[in-house]
Structure formats: structure tokens, C-alpha cells
Amino acid sequence: MGDCIFCKIAQGEIPSTKVYEDDQVLAFRDLDPQAPEHVLIIPKKHLASIMALGRDDRELAAHILTEVVPGIAHSLGVDVGGFRLVTNTGADGGQTVEHLHFHLLGGRSLTWPPG
Ligand code: 5GP
Ligand code: ZN
């Protein structure tokens, strides 16, 4: 999508610190980390948010949740200690970039509830 920052990152037009990549998914470090490990996991395909996922995206969603997230958690060393996976959605959800992304946060004890 024309002006989407994360599409530009996925296409390599904006640099990022890559943590994981395959043909469908990219994961890179957040520019403004909120924890010692703060990675953003995005589909390369532009989807505005989790609300834009359709039946055709089932395989992609399952791939992210069953393979990519656990694999990254393991490679960052937060799989045993724990981590948080968040997808802010829409204005009330605090979403600021309108390209579906999952925040993987870890490396410290996280509090709940969020603000
Ligand atoms: P949201 O607020 O939509 O849930 O999360 C957007 C996240 O993207 C924020 O945590 C913000 O720090 C991060 N972010 C915004 N622009 C960039 C960028 O150009 N590069 C990287 N690596 N992260 C970004
Ligand atoms: Zn996009």
C-alpha cells in the first residue's frame, strides 16, 4: 500500500533490524522498545489490522501463531521466562501503524493491566 511504513519496511525501502524473515512474514526490532526484547512481527501482505484477516489468511495466521512466534521467542531466549504478544487494534486499541503487527515483548517482568 502506497504510504504504509510497514509495507516499506517489508519491501526493504525503509531499513529495519531484522530478527526473522520468510516469504510471508518479517520480524524486526521496534524503533522505540518498551522492553529489553521488543519485536514487531508483520505479514508482508498489507492487512490493516487483525480485523482485515479473512478466510484466505487462515494459513498465514496459523503460520505466525504456531511457527513464527514460538520460533522467535525461542531464539530471543524468552520462551521459558515468558513474554507478551499484543496486537493493538484501532483507535481505542492504541494502534498507530495501520498494517497488522504483533508486538512480542519480553526480557523483563511485565505488568498487567496495560494503560
Ligand atoms: P502500534 O502503536 O500501532 O501498536 O505499534 C506501532 C509500533 O511501531 C510502535 O511501537 C512504534 O515504535 C513502531 N514503529 C513505528 N515506526 C517504526 C519504524 O519506522 N521502524 C520500526 N522498527 N518501528 C517503528
Ligand atoms: Zn502495509
PDB file of N, CA, C and O in Angstrom, residues 1 4-12 18 20-28 41-47 57 60 63-64 99-101:
ATOM      1  N   MET A   1       0.863  -1.191   0.000  1.00  0.00           N
ATOM      2  CA  MET A   1       0.000   0.000   0.000  1.00  0.00           C
ATOM      3  C   MET A   1       0.894   1.234   0.000  1.00  0.00           C
ATOM      4  O   MET A   1       1.875   1.297   0.742  1.00  0.00           O
ATOM      5  N   CYS A   4       2.283   3.118   3.389  1.00  0.00           N
ATOM      6  CA  CYS A   4       2.365   2.328   4.617  1.00  0.00           C
ATOM      7  C   CYS A   4       3.830   2.072   5.009  1.00  0.00           C
ATOM      8  O   CYS A   4       4.592   1.479   4.248  1.00  0.00           O
ATOM      9  N   ILE A   5       4.188   2.520   6.216  1.00  0.00           N
ATOM     10  CA  ILE A   5       5.579   2.367   6.689  1.00  0.00           C
ATOM     11  C   ILE A   5       5.988   0.895   6.732  1.00  0.00           C
ATOM     12  O   ILE A   5       7.116   0.554   6.371  1.00  0.00           O
ATOM     13  N   PHE A   6       5.080   0.044   7.214  1.00  0.00           N
ATOM     14  CA  PHE A   6       5.477  -1.363   7.377  1.00  0.00           C
ATOM     15  C   PHE A   6       5.558  -2.088   6.033  1.00  0.00           C
ATOM     16  O   PHE A   6       6.361  -3.006   5.883  1.00  0.00           O
ATOM     17  N   CYS A   7       4.755  -1.661   5.042  1.00  0.00           N
ATOM     18  CA  CYS A   7       4.952  -2.207   3.687  1.00  0.00           C
ATOM     19  C   CYS A   7       6.337  -1.810   3.182  1.00  0.00           C
ATOM     20  O   CYS A   7       7.035  -2.629   2.569  1.00  0.00           O
ATOM     21  N   LYS A   8       6.735  -0.572   3.459  1.00  0.00           N
ATOM     22  CA  LYS A   8       8.064  -0.109   3.014  1.00  0.00           C
ATOM     23  C   LYS A   8       9.167  -0.887   3.725  1.00  0.00           C
ATOM     24  O   LYS A   8      10.190  -1.214   3.119  1.00  0.00           O
ATOM     25  N   ILE A   9       8.979  -1.172   5.005  1.00  0.00           N
ATOM     26  CA  ILE A   9       9.965  -1.985   5.733  1.00  0.00           C
ATOM     27  C   ILE A   9       9.996  -3.396   5.139  1.00  0.00           C
ATOM     28  O   ILE A   9      11.068  -3.947   4.884  1.00  0.00           O
ATOM     29  N   ALA A  10       8.809  -3.953   4.861  1.00  0.00           N
ATOM     30  CA  ALA A  10       8.737  -5.315   4.299  1.00  0.00           C
ATOM     31  C   ALA A  10       9.433  -5.382   2.942  1.00  0.00           C
ATOM     32  O   ALA A  10      10.033  -6.403   2.585  1.00  0.00           O
ATOM     33  N   GLN A  11       9.379  -4.282   2.192  1.00  0.00           N
ATOM     34  CA  GLN A  11       9.994  -4.253   0.860  1.00  0.00           C
ATOM     35  C   GLN A  11      11.444  -3.788   0.902  1.00  0.00           C
ATOM     36  O   GLN A  11      12.085  -3.660  -0.150  1.00  0.00           O
ATOM     37  N   GLY A  12      11.958  -3.496   2.103  1.00  0.00           N
ATOM     38  CA  GLY A  12      13.353  -3.073   2.236  1.00  0.00           C
ATOM     39  C   GLY A  12      13.595  -1.622   1.866  1.00  0.00           C
ATOM     40  O   GLY A  12      14.737  -1.175   1.786  1.00  0.00           O
ATOM     41  N   LYS A  18      16.390  -6.648  11.378  1.00  0.00           N
ATOM     42  CA  LYS A  18      15.622  -7.862  11.118  1.00  0.00           C
ATOM     43  C   LYS A  18      15.935  -8.944  12.155  1.00  0.00           C
ATOM     44  O   LYS A  18      17.079  -9.163  12.510  1.00  0.00           O
ATOM     45  N   TYR A  20      13.749 -11.986  11.949  1.00  0.00           N
ATOM     46  CA  TYR A  20      13.282 -13.209  11.274  1.00  0.00           C
ATOM     47  C   TYR A  20      12.645 -12.798   9.952  1.00  0.00           C
ATOM     48  O   TYR A  20      12.006 -11.752   9.865  1.00  0.00           O
ATOM     49  N   GLU A  21      12.819 -13.646   8.950  1.00  0.00           N
ATOM     50  CA  GLU A  21      12.138 -13.383   7.671  1.00  0.00           C
ATOM     51  C   GLU A  21      11.866 -14.691   6.951  1.00  0.00           C
ATOM     52  O   GLU A  21      12.691 -15.600   6.953  1.00  0.00           O
ATOM     53  N   ASP A  22      10.688 -14.790   6.351  1.00  0.00           N
ATOM     54  CA  ASP A  22      10.433 -15.853   5.380  1.00  0.00           C
ATOM     55  C   ASP A  22       9.621 -15.233   4.245  1.00  0.00           C
ATOM     56  O   ASP A  22       9.498 -14.008   4.176  1.00  0.00           O
ATOM     57  N   ASP A  23       9.071 -16.053   3.372  1.00  0.00           N
ATOM     58  CA  ASP A  23       8.394 -15.470   2.199  1.00  0.00           C
ATOM     59  C   ASP A  23       7.127 -14.698   2.570  1.00  0.00           C
ATOM     60  O   ASP A  23       6.723 -13.798   1.836  1.00  0.00           O
ATOM     61  N   GLN A  24       6.537 -14.989   3.706  1.00  0.00           N
ATOM     62  CA  GLN A  24       5.264 -14.342   4.074  1.00  0.00           C
ATOM     63  C   GLN A  24       5.354 -13.352   5.227  1.00  0.00           C
ATOM     64  O   GLN A  24       4.440 -12.545   5.411  1.00  0.00           O
ATOM     65  N   VAL A  25       6.414 -13.461   6.010  1.00  0.00           N
ATOM     66  CA  VAL A  25       6.474 -12.758   7.300  1.00  0.00           C
ATOM     67  C   VAL A  25       7.840 -12.103   7.498  1.00  0.00           C
ATOM     68  O   VAL A  25       8.876 -12.641   7.082  1.00  0.00           O
ATOM     69  N   LEU A  26       7.808 -10.931   8.156  1.00  0.00           N
ATOM     70  CA  LEU A  26       9.050 -10.265   8.573  1.00  0.00           C
ATOM     71  C   LEU A  26       8.913  -9.899  10.053  1.00  0.00           C
ATOM     72  O   LEU A  26       7.832  -9.498  10.500  1.00  0.00           O
ATOM     73  N   ALA A  27       9.994 -10.046  10.785  1.00  0.00           N
ATOM     74  CA  ALA A  27      10.022  -9.596  12.181  1.00  0.00           C
ATOM     75  C   ALA A  27      11.257  -8.720  12.364  1.00  0.00           C
ATOM     76  O   ALA A  27      12.340  -9.051  11.879  1.00  0.00           O
ATOM     77  N   PHE A  28      11.046  -7.589  13.031  1.00  0.00           N
ATOM     78  CA  PHE A  28      12.144  -6.617  13.206  1.00  0.00           C
ATOM     79  C   PHE A  28      11.970  -5.918  14.548  1.00  0.00           C
ATOM     80  O   PHE A  28      10.884  -5.909  15.133  1.00  0.00           O
ATOM     81  N   ILE A  41       6.156  -8.308  14.548  1.00  0.00           N
ATOM     82  CA  ILE A  41       6.002  -9.396  13.579  1.00  0.00           C
ATOM     83  C   ILE A  41       4.891  -8.982  12.621  1.00  0.00           C
ATOM     84  O   ILE A  41       3.760  -8.706  13.062  1.00  0.00           O
ATOM     85  N   ILE A  42       5.214  -8.905  11.341  1.00  0.00           N
ATOM     86  CA  ILE A  42       4.212  -8.444  10.365  1.00  0.00           C
ATOM     87  C   ILE A  42       4.084  -9.432   9.200  1.00  0.00           C
ATOM     88  O   ILE A  42       5.069 -10.062   8.805  1.00  0.00           O
ATOM     89  N   PRO A  43       2.873  -9.533   8.654  1.00  0.00           N
ATOM     90  CA  PRO A  43       2.750 -10.220   7.367  1.00  0.00           C
ATOM     91  C   PRO A  43       3.308  -9.281   6.299  1.00  0.00           C
ATOM     92  O   PRO A  43       3.137  -8.063   6.396  1.00  0.00           O
ATOM     93  N   LYS A  44       3.968  -9.811   5.281  1.00  0.00           N
ATOM     94  CA  LYS A  44       4.466  -8.951   4.203  1.00  0.00           C
ATOM     95  C   LYS A  44       3.297  -8.371   3.406  1.00  0.00           C
ATOM     96  O   LYS A  44       3.369  -7.260   2.900  1.00  0.00           O
ATOM     97  N   LYS A  45       2.229  -9.142   3.337  1.00  0.00           N
ATOM     98  CA  LYS A  45       0.998  -8.678   2.674  1.00  0.00           C
ATOM     99  C   LYS A  45       0.364  -7.574   3.513  1.00  0.00           C
ATOM    100  O   LYS A  45       0.286  -7.696   4.736  1.00  0.00           O
ATOM    101  N   HIS A  46      -0.095  -6.508   2.877  1.00  0.00           N
ATOM    102  CA  HIS A  46      -0.738  -5.440   3.636  1.00  0.00           C
ATOM    103  C   HIS A  46      -2.120  -5.864   4.110  1.00  0.00           C
ATOM    104  O   HIS A  46      -3.011  -6.125   3.314  1.00  0.00           O
ATOM    105  N   LEU A  47      -2.279  -5.887   5.423  1.00  0.00           N
ATOM    106  CA  LEU A  47      -3.582  -6.090   6.065  1.00  0.00           C
ATOM    107  C   LEU A  47      -3.637  -5.000   7.127  1.00  0.00           C
ATOM    108  O   LEU A  47      -2.677  -4.828   7.878  1.00  0.00           O
ATOM    109  N   ASP A  57      -6.664 -15.954   4.774  1.00  0.00           N
ATOM    110  CA  ASP A  57      -5.458 -15.699   5.570  1.00  0.00           C
ATOM    111  C   ASP A  57      -5.279 -16.700   6.705  1.00  0.00           C
ATOM    112  O   ASP A  57      -4.397 -16.526   7.551  1.00  0.00           O
ATOM    113  N   LEU A  60      -1.788 -18.142   6.865  1.00  0.00           N
ATOM    114  CA  LEU A  60      -0.840 -17.111   7.309  1.00  0.00           C
ATOM    115  C   LEU A  60      -0.955 -16.903   8.822  1.00  0.00           C
ATOM    116  O   LEU A  60       0.053 -16.856   9.539  1.00  0.00           O
ATOM    117  N   HIS A  63       0.419 -19.846  10.615  1.00  0.00           N
ATOM    118  CA  HIS A  63       1.890 -19.851  10.479  1.00  0.00           C
ATOM    119  C   HIS A  63       2.521 -18.897  11.500  1.00  0.00           C
ATOM    120  O   HIS A  63       3.476 -19.255  12.196  1.00  0.00           O
ATOM    121  N   ILE A  64       1.959 -17.697  11.599  1.00  0.00           N
ATOM    122  CA  ILE A  64       2.515 -16.720  12.547  1.00  0.00           C
ATOM    123  C   ILE A  64       2.404 -17.255  13.976  1.00  0.00           C
ATOM    124  O   ILE A  64       3.382 -17.236  14.738  1.00  0.00           O
ATOM    125  N   HIS A  99      -0.953  -1.338   9.671  1.00  0.00           N
ATOM    126  CA  HIS A  99      -0.533  -2.578   8.991  1.00  0.00           C
ATOM    127  C   HIS A  99      -0.413  -3.586  10.130  1.00  0.00           C
ATOM    128  O   HIS A  99       0.352  -3.355  11.078  1.00  0.00           O
ATOM    129  N   LEU A 100      -1.156  -4.683  10.015  1.00  0.00           N
ATOM    130  CA  LEU A 100      -1.201  -5.681  11.092  1.00  0.00           C
ATOM    131  C   LEU A 100       0.200  -6.005  11.616  1.00  0.00           C
ATOM    132  O   LEU A 100       1.111  -6.291  10.841  1.00  0.00           O
ATOM    133  N   HIS A 101       0.331  -5.914  12.932  1.00  0.00           N
ATOM    134  CA  HIS A 101       1.613  -6.282  13.554  1.00  0.00           C
ATOM    135  C   HIS A 101       1.352  -6.831  14.946  1.00  0.00           C
ATOM    136  O   HIS A 101       0.441  -6.395  15.642  1.00  0.00           O
TER     137      HIS A 101
END
